[in-house]
PDB file of C-alpha atoms in Angstrom:
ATOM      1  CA  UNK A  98     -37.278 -36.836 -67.693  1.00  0.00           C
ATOM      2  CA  UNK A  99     -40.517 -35.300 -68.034  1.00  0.00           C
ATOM      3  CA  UNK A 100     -42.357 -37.276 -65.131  1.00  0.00           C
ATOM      4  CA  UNK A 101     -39.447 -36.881 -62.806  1.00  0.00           C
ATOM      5  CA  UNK A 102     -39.800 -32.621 -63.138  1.00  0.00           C
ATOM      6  CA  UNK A 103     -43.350 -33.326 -62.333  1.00  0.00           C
ATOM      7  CA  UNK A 104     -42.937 -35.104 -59.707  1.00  0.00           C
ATOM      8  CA  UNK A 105     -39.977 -32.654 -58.193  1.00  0.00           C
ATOM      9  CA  UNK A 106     -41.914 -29.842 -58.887  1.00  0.00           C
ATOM     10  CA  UNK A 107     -45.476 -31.484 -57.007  1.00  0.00           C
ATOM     11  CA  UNK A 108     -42.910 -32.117 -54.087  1.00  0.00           C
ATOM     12  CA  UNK A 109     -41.829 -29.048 -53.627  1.00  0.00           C
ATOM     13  CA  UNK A 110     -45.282 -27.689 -53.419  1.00  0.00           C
ATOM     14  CA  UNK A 111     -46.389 -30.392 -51.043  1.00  0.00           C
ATOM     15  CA  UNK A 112     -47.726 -29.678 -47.625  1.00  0.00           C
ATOM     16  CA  UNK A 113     -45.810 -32.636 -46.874  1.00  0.00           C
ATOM     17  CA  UNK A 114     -42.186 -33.361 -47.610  1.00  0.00           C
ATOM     18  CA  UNK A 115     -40.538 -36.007 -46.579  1.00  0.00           C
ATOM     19  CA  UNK A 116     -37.340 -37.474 -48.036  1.00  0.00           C
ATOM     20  CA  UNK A 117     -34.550 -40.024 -47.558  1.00  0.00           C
ATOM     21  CA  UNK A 118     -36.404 -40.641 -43.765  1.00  0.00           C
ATOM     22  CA  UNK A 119     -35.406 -43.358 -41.794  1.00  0.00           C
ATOM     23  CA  UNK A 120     -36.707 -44.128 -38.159  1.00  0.00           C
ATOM     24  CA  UNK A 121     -36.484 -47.093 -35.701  1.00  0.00           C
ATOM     25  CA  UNK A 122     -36.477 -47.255 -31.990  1.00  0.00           C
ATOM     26  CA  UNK A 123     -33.706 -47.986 -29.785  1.00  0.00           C
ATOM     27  CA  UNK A 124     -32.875 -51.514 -30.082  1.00  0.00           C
ATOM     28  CA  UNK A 125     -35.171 -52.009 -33.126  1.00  0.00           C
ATOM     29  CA  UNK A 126     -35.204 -52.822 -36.791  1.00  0.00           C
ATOM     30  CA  UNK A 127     -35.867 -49.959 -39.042  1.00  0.00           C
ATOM     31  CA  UNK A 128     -39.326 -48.836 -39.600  1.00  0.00           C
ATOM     32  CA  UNK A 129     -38.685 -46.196 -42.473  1.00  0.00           C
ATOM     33  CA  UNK A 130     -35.854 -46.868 -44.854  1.00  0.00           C
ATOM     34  CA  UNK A 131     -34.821 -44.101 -46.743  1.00  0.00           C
ATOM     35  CA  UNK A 132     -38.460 -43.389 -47.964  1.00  0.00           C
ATOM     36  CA  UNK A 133     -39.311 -40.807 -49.490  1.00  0.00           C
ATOM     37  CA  UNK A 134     -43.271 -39.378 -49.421  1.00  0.00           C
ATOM     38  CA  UNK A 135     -45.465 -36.275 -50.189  1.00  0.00           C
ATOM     39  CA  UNK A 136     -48.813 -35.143 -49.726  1.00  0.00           C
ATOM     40  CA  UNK A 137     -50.750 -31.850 -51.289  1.00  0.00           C
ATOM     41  CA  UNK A 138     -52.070 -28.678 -49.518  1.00  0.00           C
ATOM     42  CA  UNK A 139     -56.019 -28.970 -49.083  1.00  0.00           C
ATOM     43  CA  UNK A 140     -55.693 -32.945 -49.736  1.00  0.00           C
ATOM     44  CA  UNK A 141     -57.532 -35.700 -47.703  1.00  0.00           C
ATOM     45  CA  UNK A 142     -55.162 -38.498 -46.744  1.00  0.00           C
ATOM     46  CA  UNK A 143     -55.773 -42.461 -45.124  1.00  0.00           C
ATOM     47  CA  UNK A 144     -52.840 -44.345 -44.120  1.00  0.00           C
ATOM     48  CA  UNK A 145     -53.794 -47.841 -43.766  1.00  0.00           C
ATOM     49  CA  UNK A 146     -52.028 -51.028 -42.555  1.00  0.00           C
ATOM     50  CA  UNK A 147     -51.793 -53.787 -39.786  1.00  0.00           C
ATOM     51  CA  UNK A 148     -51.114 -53.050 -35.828  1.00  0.00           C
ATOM     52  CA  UNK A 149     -47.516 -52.296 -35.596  1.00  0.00           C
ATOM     53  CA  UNK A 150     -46.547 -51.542 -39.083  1.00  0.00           C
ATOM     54  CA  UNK A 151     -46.034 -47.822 -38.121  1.00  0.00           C
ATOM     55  CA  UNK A 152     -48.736 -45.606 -39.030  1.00  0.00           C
ATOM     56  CA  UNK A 153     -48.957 -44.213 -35.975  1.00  0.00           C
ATOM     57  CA  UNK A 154     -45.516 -43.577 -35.757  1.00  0.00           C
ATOM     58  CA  UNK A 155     -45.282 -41.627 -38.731  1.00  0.00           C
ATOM     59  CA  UNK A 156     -48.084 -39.024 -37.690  1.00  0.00           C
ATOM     60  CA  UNK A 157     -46.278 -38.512 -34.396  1.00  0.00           C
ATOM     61  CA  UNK A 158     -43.101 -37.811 -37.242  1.00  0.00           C
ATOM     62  CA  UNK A 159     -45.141 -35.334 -38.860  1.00  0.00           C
ATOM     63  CA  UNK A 160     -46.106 -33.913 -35.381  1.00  0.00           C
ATOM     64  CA  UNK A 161     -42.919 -33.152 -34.745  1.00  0.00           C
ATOM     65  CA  UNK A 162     -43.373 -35.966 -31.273  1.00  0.00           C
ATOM     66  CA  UNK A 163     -40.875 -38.172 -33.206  1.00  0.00           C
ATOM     67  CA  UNK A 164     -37.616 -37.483 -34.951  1.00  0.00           C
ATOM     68  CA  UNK A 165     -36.060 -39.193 -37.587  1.00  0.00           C
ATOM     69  CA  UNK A 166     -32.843 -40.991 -37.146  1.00  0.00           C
ATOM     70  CA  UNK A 167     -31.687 -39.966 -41.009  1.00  0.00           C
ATOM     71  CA  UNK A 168     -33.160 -37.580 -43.581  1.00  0.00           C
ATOM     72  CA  UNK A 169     -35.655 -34.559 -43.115  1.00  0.00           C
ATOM     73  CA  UNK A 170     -39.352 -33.790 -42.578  1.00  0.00           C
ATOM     74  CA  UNK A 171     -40.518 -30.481 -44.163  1.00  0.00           C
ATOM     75  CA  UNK A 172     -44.287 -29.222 -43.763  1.00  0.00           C
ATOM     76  CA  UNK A 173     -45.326 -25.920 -45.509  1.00  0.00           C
ATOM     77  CA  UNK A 174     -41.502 -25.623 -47.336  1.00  0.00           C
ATOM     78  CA  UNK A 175     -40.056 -25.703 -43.177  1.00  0.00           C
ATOM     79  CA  UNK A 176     -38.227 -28.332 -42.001  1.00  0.00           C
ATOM     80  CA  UNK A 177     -39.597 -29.848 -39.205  1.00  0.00           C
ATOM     81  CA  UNK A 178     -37.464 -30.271 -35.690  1.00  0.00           C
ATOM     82  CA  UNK A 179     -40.170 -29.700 -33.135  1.00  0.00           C
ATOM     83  CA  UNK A 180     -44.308 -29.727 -32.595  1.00  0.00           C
ATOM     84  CA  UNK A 181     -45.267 -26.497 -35.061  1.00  0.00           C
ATOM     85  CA  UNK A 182     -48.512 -24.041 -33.872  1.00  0.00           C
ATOM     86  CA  UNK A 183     -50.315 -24.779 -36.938  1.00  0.00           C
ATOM     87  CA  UNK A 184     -50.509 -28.636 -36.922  1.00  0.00           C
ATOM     88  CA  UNK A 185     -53.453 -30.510 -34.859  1.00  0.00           C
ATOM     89  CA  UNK A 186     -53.440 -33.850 -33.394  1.00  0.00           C
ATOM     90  CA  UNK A 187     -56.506 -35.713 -32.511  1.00  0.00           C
ATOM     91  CA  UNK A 188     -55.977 -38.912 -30.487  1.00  0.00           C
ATOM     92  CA  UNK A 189     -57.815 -42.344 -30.388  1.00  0.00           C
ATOM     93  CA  UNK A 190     -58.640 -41.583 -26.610  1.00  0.00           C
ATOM     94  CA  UNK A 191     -59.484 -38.226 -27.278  1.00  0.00           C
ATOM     95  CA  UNK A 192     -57.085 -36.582 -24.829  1.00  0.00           C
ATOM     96  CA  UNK A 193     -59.988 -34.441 -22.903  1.00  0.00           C
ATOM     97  CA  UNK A 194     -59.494 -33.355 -19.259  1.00  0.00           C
ATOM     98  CA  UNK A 195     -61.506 -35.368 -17.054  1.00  0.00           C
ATOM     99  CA  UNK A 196     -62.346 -32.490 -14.766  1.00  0.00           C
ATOM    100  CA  UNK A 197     -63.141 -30.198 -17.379  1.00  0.00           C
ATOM    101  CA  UNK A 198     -66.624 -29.394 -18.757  1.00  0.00           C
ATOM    102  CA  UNK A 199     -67.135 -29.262 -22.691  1.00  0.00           C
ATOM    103  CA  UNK A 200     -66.452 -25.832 -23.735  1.00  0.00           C
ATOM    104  CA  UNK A 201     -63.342 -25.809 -20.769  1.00  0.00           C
ATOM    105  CA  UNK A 202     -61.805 -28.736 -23.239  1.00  0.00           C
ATOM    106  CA  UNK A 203     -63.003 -27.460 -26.477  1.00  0.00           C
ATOM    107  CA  UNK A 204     -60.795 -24.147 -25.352  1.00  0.00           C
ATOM    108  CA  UNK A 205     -57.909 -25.688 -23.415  1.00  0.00           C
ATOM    109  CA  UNK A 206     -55.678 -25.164 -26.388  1.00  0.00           C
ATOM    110  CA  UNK A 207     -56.551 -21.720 -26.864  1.00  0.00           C
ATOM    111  CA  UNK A 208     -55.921 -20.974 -23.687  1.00  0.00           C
ATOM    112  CA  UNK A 209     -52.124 -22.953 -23.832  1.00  0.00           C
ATOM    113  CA  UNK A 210     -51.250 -20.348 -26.627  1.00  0.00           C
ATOM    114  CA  UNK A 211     -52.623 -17.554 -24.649  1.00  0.00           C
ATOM    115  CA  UNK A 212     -50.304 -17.939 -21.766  1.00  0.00           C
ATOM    116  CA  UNK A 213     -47.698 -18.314 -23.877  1.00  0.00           C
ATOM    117  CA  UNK A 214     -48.014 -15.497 -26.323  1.00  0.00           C
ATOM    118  CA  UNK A 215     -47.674 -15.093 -29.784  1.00  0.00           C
ATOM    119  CA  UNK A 216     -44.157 -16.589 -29.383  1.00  0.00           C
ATOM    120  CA  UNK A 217     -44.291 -18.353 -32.945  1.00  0.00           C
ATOM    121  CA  UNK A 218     -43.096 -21.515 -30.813  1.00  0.00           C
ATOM    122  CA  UNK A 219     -45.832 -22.723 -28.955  1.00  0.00           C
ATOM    123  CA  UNK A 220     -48.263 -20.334 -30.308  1.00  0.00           C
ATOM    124  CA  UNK A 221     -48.808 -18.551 -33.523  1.00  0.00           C
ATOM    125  CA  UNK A 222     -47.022 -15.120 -33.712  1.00  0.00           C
ATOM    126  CA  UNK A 223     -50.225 -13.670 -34.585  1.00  0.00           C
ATOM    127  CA  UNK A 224     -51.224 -11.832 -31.580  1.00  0.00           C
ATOM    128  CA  UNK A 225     -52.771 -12.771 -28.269  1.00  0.00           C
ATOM    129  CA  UNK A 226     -56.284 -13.535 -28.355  1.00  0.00           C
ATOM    130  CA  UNK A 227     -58.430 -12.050 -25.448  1.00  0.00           C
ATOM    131  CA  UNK A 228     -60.558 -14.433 -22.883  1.00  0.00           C
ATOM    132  CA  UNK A 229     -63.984 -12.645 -25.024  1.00  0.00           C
ATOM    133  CA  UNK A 230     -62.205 -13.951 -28.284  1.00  0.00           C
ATOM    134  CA  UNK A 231     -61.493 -17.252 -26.742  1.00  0.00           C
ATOM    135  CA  UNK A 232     -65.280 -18.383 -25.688  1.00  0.00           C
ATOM    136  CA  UNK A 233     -66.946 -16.692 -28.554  1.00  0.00           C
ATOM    137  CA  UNK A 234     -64.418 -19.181 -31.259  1.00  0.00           C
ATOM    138  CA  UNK A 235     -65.207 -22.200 -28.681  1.00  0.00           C
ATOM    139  CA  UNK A 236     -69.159 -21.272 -28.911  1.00  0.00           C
ATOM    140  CA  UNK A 237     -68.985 -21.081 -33.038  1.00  0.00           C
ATOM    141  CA  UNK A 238     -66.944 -24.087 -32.889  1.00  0.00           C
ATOM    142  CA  UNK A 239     -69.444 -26.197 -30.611  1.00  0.00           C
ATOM    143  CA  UNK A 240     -72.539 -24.884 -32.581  1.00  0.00           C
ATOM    144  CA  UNK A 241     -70.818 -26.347 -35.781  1.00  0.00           C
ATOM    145  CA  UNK A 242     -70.427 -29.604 -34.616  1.00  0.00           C
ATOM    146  CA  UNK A 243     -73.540 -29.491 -32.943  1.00  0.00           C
ATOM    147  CA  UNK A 244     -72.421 -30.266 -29.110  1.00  0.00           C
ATOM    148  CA  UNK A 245     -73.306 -26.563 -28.021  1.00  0.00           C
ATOM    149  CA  UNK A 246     -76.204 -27.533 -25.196  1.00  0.00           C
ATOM    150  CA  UNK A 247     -73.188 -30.272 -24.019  1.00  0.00           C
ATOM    151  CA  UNK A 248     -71.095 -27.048 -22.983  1.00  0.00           C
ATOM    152  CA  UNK A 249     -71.200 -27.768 -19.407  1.00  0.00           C
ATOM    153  CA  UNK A 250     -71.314 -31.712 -19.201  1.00  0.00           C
ATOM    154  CA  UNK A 251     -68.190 -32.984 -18.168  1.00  0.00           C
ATOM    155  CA  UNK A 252     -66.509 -35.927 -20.362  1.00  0.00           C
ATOM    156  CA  UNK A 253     -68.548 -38.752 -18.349  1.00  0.00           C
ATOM    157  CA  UNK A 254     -71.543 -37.466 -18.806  1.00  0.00           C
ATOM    158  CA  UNK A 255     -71.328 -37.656 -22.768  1.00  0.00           C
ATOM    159  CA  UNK A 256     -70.821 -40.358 -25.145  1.00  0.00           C
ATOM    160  CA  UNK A 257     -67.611 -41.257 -27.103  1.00  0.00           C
ATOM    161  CA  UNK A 258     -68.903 -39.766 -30.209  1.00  0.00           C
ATOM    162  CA  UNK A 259     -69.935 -36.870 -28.334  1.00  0.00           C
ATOM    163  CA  UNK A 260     -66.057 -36.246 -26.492  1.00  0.00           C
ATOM    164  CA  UNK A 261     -64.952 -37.084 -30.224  1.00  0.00           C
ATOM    165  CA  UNK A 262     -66.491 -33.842 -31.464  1.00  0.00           C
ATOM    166  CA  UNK A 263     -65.267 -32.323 -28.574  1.00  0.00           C
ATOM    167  CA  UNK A 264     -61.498 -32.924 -29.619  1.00  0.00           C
ATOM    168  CA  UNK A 265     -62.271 -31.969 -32.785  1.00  0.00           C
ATOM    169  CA  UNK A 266     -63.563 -28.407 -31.727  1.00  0.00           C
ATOM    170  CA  UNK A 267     -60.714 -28.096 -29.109  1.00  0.00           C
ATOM    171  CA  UNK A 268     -58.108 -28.641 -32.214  1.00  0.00           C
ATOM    172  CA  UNK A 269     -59.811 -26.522 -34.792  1.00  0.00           C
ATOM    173  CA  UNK A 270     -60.394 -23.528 -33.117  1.00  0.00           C
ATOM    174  CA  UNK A 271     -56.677 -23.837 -33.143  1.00  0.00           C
ATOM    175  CA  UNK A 272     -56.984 -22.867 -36.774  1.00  0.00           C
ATOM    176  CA  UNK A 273     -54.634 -25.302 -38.486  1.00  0.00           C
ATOM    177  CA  UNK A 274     -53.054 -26.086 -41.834  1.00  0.00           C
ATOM    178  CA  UNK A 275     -52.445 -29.853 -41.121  1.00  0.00           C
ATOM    179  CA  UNK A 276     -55.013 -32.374 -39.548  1.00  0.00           C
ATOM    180  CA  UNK A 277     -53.360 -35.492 -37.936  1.00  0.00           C
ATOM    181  CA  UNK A 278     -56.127 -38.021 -36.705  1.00  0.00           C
ATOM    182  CA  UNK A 279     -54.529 -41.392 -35.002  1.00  0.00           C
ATOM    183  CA  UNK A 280     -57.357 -43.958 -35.238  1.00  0.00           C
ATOM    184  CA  UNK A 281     -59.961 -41.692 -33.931  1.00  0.00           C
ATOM    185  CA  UNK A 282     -62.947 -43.273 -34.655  1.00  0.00           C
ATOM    186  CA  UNK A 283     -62.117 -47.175 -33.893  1.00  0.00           C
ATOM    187  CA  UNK A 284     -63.662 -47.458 -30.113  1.00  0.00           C
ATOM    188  CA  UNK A 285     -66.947 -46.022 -31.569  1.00  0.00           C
ATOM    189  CA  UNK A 286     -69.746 -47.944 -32.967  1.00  0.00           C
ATOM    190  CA  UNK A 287     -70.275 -48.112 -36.323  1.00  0.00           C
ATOM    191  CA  UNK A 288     -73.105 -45.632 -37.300  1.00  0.00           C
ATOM    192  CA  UNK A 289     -70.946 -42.803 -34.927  1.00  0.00           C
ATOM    193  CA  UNK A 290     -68.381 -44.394 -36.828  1.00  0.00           C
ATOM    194  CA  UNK A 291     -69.593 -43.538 -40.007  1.00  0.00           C
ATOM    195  CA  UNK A 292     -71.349 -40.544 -39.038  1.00  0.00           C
ATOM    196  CA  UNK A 293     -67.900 -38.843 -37.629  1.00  0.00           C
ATOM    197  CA  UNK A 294     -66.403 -39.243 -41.369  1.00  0.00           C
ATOM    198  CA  UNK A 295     -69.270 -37.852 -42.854  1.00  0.00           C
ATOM    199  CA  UNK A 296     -68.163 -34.670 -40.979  1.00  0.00           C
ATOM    200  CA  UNK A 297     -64.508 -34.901 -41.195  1.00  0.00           C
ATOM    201  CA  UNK A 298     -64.883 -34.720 -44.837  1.00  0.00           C
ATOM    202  CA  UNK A 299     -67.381 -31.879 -44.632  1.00  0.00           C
ATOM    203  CA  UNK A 300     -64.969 -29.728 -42.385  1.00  0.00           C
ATOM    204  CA  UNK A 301     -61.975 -30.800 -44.458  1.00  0.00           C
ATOM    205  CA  UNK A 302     -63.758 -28.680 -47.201  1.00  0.00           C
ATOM    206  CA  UNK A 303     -65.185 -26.129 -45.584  1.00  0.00           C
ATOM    207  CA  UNK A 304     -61.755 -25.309 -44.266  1.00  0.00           C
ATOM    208  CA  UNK A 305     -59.453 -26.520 -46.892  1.00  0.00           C
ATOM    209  CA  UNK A 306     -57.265 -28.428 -44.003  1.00  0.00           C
ATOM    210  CA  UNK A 307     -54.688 -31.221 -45.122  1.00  0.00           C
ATOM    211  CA  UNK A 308     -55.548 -34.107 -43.495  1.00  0.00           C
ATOM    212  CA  UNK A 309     -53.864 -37.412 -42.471  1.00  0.00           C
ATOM    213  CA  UNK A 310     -55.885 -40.010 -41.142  1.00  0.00           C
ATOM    214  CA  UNK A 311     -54.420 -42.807 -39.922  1.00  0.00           C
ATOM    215  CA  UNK A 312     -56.277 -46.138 -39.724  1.00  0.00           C
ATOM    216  CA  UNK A 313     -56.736 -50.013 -39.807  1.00  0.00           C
ATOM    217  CA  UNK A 314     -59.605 -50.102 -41.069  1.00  0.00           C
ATOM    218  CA  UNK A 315     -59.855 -50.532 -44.701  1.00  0.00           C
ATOM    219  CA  UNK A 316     -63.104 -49.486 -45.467  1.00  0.00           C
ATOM    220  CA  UNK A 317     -62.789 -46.539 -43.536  1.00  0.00           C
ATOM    221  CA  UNK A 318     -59.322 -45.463 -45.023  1.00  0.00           C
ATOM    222  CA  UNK A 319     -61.449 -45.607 -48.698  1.00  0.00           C
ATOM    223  CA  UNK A 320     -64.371 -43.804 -47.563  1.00  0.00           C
ATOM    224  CA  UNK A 321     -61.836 -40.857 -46.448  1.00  0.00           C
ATOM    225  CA  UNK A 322     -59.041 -40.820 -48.860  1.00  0.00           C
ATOM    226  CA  UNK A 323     -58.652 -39.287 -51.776  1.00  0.00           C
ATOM    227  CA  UNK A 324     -55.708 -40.968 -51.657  1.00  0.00           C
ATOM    228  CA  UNK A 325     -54.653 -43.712 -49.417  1.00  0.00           C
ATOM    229  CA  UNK A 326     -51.096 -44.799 -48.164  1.00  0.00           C
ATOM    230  CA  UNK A 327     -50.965 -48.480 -47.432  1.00  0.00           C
ATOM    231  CA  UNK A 328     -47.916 -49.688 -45.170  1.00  0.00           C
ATOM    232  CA  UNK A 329     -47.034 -53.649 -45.161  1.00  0.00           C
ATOM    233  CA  UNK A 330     -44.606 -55.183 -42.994  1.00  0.00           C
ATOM    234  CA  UNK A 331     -41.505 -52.875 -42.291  1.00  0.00           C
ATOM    235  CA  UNK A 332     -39.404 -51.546 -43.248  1.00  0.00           C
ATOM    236  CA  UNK A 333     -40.622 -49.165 -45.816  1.00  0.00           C
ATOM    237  CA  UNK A 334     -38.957 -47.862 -48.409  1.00  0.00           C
ATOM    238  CA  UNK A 335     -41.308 -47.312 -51.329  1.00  0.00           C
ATOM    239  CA  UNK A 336     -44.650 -45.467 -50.682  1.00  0.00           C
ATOM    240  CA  UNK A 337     -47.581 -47.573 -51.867  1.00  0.00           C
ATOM    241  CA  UNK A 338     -50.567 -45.000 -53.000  1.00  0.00           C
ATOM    242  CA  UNK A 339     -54.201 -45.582 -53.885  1.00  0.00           C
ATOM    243  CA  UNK A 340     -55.942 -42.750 -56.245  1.00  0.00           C
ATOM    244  CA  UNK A 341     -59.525 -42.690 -54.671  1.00  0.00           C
ATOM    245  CA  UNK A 342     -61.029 -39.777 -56.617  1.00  0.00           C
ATOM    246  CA  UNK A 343     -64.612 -40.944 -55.358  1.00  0.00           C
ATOM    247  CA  UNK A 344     -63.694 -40.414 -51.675  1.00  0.00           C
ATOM    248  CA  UNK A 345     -66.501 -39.037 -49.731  1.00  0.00           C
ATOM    249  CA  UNK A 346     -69.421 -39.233 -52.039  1.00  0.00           C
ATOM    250  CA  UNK A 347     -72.624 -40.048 -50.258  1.00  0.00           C
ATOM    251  CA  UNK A 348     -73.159 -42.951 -52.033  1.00  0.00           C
ATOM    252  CA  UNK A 349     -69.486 -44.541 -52.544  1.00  0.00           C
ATOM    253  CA  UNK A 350     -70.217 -46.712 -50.256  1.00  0.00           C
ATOM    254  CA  UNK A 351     -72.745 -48.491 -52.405  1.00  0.00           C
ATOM    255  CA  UNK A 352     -70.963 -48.471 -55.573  1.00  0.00           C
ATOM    256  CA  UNK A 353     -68.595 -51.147 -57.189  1.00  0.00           C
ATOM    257  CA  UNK A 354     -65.992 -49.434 -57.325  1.00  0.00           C
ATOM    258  CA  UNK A 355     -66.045 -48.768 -53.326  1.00  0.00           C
ATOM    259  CA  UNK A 356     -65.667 -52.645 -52.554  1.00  0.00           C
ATOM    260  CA  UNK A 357     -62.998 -52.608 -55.974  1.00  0.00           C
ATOM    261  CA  UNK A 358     -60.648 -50.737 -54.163  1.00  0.00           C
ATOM    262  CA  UNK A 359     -61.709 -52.403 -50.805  1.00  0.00           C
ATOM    263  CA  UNK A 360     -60.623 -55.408 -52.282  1.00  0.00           C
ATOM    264  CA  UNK A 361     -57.181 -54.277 -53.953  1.00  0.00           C
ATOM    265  CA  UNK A 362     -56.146 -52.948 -51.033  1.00  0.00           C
ATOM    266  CA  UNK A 363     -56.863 -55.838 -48.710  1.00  0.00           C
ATOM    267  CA  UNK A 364     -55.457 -58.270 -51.153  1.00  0.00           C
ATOM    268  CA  UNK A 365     -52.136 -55.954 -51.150  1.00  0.00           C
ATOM    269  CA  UNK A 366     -52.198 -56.286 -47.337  1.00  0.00           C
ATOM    270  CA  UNK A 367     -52.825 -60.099 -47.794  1.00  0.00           C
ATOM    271  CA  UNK A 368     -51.860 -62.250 -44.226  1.00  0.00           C
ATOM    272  CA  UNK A 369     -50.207 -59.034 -42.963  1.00  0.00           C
ATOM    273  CA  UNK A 370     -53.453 -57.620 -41.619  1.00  0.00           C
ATOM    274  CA  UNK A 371     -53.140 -60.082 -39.095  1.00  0.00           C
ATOM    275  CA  UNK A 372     -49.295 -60.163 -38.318  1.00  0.00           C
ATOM    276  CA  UNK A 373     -48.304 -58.624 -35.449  1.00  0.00           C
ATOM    277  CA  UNK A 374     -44.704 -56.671 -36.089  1.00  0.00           C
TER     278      UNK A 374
END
């Protein structure tokens, strides 16, 4: 009885709640059975699997983009029925306006809530921050990931790594308690690659942000999870976690341990990296 209290009592805390969930689309099999899933406040998450096994469609779940067709979704004790204020969603294809320069993208969300108003809906009902407010966050945000003299490109005239960091200012300036990051870093080459999780690990401790990142990428999902979901064929019913205690060390990626887990984790995945579902 004594591990099951634990475990009730670690899932009530959780930043994450989810319980008895299932989800398919119309005219589908099941994706989610039933399953049942919680993550920490302040933890670093991978969810890893083949194309089509449904990571992505649980982050748009925990977005709030996706509803489940049984059972609940709670984040921060709050059951989830719509997109919340404090949640941010960074995209594969980064999602920047075209016709927008760098800081006009990095403070597009900013602005959203603005015209809004602290309605506790769209926005947080903390109070509406001023235009003066708005650019000096952006600036601070652009300095710290080190796009600041990009302000006034346009997303053309930068590379992908470059409108990457760009998405990540525009959704932290947003201040939020959950980080959901689809696949963000797969259309970049691998030393931007690498270089982008180097900082996503670094701001994921500097601001203490629970954070999802979904992936197919196994190597990846190590290097950035402390602990890692993996998702097989559907449907799913059981959660299948990974401790990876050495996530984000600087030199993980040369240990033994690094390829160990690698190596579980593919082996677990066996022919289903390749299956199309």
């Amino acid at each position: 009885h004594a591990p099951a209290a634990l475990w009730r009592q670690r899932f009530l805390e959780s930043m994450i709640q989810i319980q008895d969930l299932t989800f398919r689309y119309p005219k589908q099999s099941n994706l989610f059975e039933r399953f049942d899933w919680h993550a920490a406040r302040d933890e670093t998450w991978a969810v890893v699997g083949p194309s089509g096994c449904g990571k992505s469609t649980l982050l748009y779940l925990l977005a709030g983009l996706q509803h489940p067709s049984s059972g609940e979704i709670r984040i921060g004790g709050e059951m989830l029925t719509r997109p919340r204020p404090h949640t941010g969603l960074i995209l594969q294809d980064y999602g920047l306006l075209p016709w927008a320069t760098v800081a006009e993208n990095a403070a597009l969300g900013l602005r959203i809530r603005r015209f809004y108003g602290p309605d506790g809906l769209h926005a947080p009902d903390s109070g509406r921050m001023q235009s003066t407010e708005i650019e000096k966050l952006v600036g601070s945000w652009l300095n710290r990931l080190g796009i600041a003299e990009l302000r006034d490109q346009y997303p053309a005239q930068i590379s992908g790594g470059q409108r990457q960091r760009t998405a990540i200012a525009r959704t932290l300036a947003m201040d939020p308690d959950l980080l959901l990051m689809d696949e963000p870093f797969s259309s970049l080459d691998a030393l931007t690659r690498e270089d982008l999780e180097r900082l996503t690990l670094e701001l994921q401790a500097e601001t203490e942000i629970t954070t999802i990142l979904v992936t197919h990428n196994i190597e990846e999902a190590v290097y950035v999870g402390q602990r890692v979901l993996v998702l097989r064929r559907p449907p799913h019913r059981e959660p299948i976690v990974f401790e990876n205690p050495e996530a984000g060390q600087a030199d993980y990626r040369e240990k033994g341990t690094f390829q160990t887990r690698c190596n579980e984790i593919r082996n677990l995945l066996g022919d289903s990296l390749h299956a199309q579902t």
